[in-house]
Coordinates of C-alpha atoms in Angstrom, one line a residue:
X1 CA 134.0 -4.8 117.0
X2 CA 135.7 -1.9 118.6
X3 CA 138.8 -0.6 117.4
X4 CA 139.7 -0.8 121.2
X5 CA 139.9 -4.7 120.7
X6 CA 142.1 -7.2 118.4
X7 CA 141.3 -10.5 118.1
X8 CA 143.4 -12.9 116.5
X9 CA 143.1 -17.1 116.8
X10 CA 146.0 -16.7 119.2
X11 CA 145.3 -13.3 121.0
X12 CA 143.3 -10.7 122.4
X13 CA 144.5 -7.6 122.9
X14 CA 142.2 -4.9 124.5
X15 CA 143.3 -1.4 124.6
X16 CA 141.4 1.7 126.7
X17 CA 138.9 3.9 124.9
X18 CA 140.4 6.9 123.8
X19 CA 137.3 9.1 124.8
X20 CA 137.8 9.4 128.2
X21 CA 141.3 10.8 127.9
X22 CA 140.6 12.9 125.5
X23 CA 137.8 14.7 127.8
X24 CA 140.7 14.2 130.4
X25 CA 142.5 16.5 128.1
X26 CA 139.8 19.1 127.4
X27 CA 138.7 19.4 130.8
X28 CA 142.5 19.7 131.9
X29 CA 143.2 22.8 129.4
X30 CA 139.8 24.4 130.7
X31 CA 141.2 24.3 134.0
X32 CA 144.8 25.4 133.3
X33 CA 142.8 28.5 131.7
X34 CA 140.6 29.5 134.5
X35 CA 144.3 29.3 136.5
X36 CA 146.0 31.4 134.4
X37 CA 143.2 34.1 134.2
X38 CA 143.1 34.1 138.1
X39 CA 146.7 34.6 138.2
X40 CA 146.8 37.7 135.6
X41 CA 144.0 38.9 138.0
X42 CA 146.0 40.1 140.5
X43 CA 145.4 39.4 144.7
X44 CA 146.7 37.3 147.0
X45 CA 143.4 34.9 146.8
X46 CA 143.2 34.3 142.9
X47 CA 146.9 34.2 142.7
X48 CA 147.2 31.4 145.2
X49 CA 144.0 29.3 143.3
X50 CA 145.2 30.6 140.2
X51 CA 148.2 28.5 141.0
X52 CA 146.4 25.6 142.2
X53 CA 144.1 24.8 139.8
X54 CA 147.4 25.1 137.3
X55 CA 149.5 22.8 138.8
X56 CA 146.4 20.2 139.7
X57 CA 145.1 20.9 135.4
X58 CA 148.5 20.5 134.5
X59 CA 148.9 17.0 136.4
X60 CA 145.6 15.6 134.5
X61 CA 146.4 17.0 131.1
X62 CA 149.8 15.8 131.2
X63 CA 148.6 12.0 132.4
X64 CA 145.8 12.0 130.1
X65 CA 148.5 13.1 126.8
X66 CA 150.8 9.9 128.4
X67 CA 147.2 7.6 128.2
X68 CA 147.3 9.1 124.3
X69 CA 150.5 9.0 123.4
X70 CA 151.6 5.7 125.3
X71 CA 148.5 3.5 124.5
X72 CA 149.8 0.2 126.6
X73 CA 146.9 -2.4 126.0
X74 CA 144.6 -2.7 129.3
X75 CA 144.9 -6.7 129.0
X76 CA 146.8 -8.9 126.4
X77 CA 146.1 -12.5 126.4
X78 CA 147.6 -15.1 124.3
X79 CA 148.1 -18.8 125.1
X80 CA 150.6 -18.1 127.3
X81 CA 149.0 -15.9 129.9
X82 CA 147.5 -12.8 130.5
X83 CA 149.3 -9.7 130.4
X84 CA 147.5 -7.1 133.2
X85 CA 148.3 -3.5 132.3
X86 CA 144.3 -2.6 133.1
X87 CA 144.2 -3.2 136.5
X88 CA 144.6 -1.2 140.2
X89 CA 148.5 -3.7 140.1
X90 CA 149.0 -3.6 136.7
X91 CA 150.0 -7.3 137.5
X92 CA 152.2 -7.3 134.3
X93 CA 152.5 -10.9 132.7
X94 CA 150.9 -13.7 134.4
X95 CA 151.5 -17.3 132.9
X96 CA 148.4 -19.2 132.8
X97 CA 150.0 -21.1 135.9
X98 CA 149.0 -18.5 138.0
X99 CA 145.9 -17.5 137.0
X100 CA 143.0 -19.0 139.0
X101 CA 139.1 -18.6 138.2
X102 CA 138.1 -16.0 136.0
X103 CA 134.5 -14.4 137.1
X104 CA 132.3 -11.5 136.3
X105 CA 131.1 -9.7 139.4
X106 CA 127.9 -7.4 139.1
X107 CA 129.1 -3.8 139.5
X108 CA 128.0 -0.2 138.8
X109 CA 128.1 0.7 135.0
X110 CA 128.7 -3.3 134.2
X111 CA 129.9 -6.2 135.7
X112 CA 133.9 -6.0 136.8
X113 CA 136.5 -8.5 135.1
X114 CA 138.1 -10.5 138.4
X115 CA 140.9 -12.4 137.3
X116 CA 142.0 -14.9 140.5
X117 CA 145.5 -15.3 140.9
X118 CA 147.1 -18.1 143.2
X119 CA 149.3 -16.3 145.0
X120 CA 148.0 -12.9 145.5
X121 CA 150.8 -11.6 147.5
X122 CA 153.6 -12.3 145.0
X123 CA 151.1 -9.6 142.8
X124 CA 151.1 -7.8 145.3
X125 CA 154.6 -7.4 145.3
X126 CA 154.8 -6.2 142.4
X127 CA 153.0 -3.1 142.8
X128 CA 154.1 0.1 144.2
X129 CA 153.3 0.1 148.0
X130 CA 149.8 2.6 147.5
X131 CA 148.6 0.4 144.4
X132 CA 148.9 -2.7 146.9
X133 CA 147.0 -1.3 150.0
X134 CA 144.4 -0.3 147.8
X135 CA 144.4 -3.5 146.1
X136 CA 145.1 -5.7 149.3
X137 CA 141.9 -4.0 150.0
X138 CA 140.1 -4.9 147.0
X139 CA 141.3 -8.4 146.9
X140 CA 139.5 -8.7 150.2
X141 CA 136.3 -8.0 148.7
X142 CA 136.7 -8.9 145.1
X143 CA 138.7 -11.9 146.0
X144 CA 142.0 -10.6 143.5
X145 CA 143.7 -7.6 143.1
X146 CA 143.5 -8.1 139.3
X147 CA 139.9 -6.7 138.7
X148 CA 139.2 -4.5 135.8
X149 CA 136.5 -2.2 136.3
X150 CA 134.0 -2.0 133.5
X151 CA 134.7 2.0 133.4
X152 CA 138.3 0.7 131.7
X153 CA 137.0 -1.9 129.4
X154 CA 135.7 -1.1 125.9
X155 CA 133.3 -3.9 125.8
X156 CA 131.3 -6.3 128.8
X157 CA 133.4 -8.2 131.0
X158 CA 131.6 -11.2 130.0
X159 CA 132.7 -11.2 126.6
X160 CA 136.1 -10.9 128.1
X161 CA 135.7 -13.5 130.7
X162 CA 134.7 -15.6 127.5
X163 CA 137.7 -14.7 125.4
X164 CA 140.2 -16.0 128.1
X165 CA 139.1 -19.2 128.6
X166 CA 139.2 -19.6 125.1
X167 CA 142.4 -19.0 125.0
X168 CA 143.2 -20.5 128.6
X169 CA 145.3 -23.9 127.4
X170 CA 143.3 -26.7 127.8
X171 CA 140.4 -24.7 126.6
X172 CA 138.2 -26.9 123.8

């Protein structure tokens, strides 16, 4: 079992491989480098991408230290609901009420965790106005905005899909 995942009678909690933001990282402080050598080159042209590729490093370094540091769990589900920190909406807490069907669509890299909500617009709401066209857009597609990609998740969606109807209320 990953160290990603915890699974407890009650609860799953799934949680973002570190490895990606960790490369994130390096590949940020490689970049802030090759900016601060252009700018103690000298000339307009390397002081001017100097301070681009700074400011756009600095912006993935400093995200991929809050994805370290931070660590809030991609999905959380108890026999409550599911808790949706993973996803385009970060849907937040969703009581089992709302949740609809939960189905595995065939994607690149893995199959994609949907997670069908009732009322997809209430989500929606809940989401800063960018995170909601995008996922208004993927809802049309996907059929919910709450779809976790299988770049996010430590192990298959299926397994996933599996662990939430087990602990879906009702579930035998």
């Amino acid at each position: 079992m990953s160290p990603a995942v915890t699974r407890e009678p009650d609860r799953l909690e799934i949680r973002a491989p570190q490895t990606p933001a960790v490369v994130a990282l390096a590949t940020g402080l490689v970049g802030i480098a090759a900016g601060v050598w252009l700018l103690l080159a000298g000339g307009t042209a390397s002081l001017v991408l100097g301070a681009v590729l700074v400011v756009f490093f600095a912006v993935g370094a400093v995200r991929a230290v809050l994805r370290l540091v931070r660590g809030r769990p991609l999905l959380v589900v108890t026999r409550e609901g599911v808790d949706d920190g993973g996803s385009i909406v970060a849907a937040g807490f969703l009581p089992w009420s709302e949740v609809g069907a939960i189905d595995v669509l065939a994607g690149r890299g893995g199959g994609m965790l949907v997670i069908g909500v009732r009322d997809p617009e209430a989500v929606l709401s809940r989401a800063t106005p960018a995170r909601a066209r995008v996922a208004r857009t993927q809802a049309g597609r996907l059929g919910s905005p709450v779809v976790l990609p299988p770049t996010v998740l430590p192990l298959p969606a299926a397994e996933v899909a599996e662990e939430l109807e087990r602990l879906r209320p009702g579930a035998v």
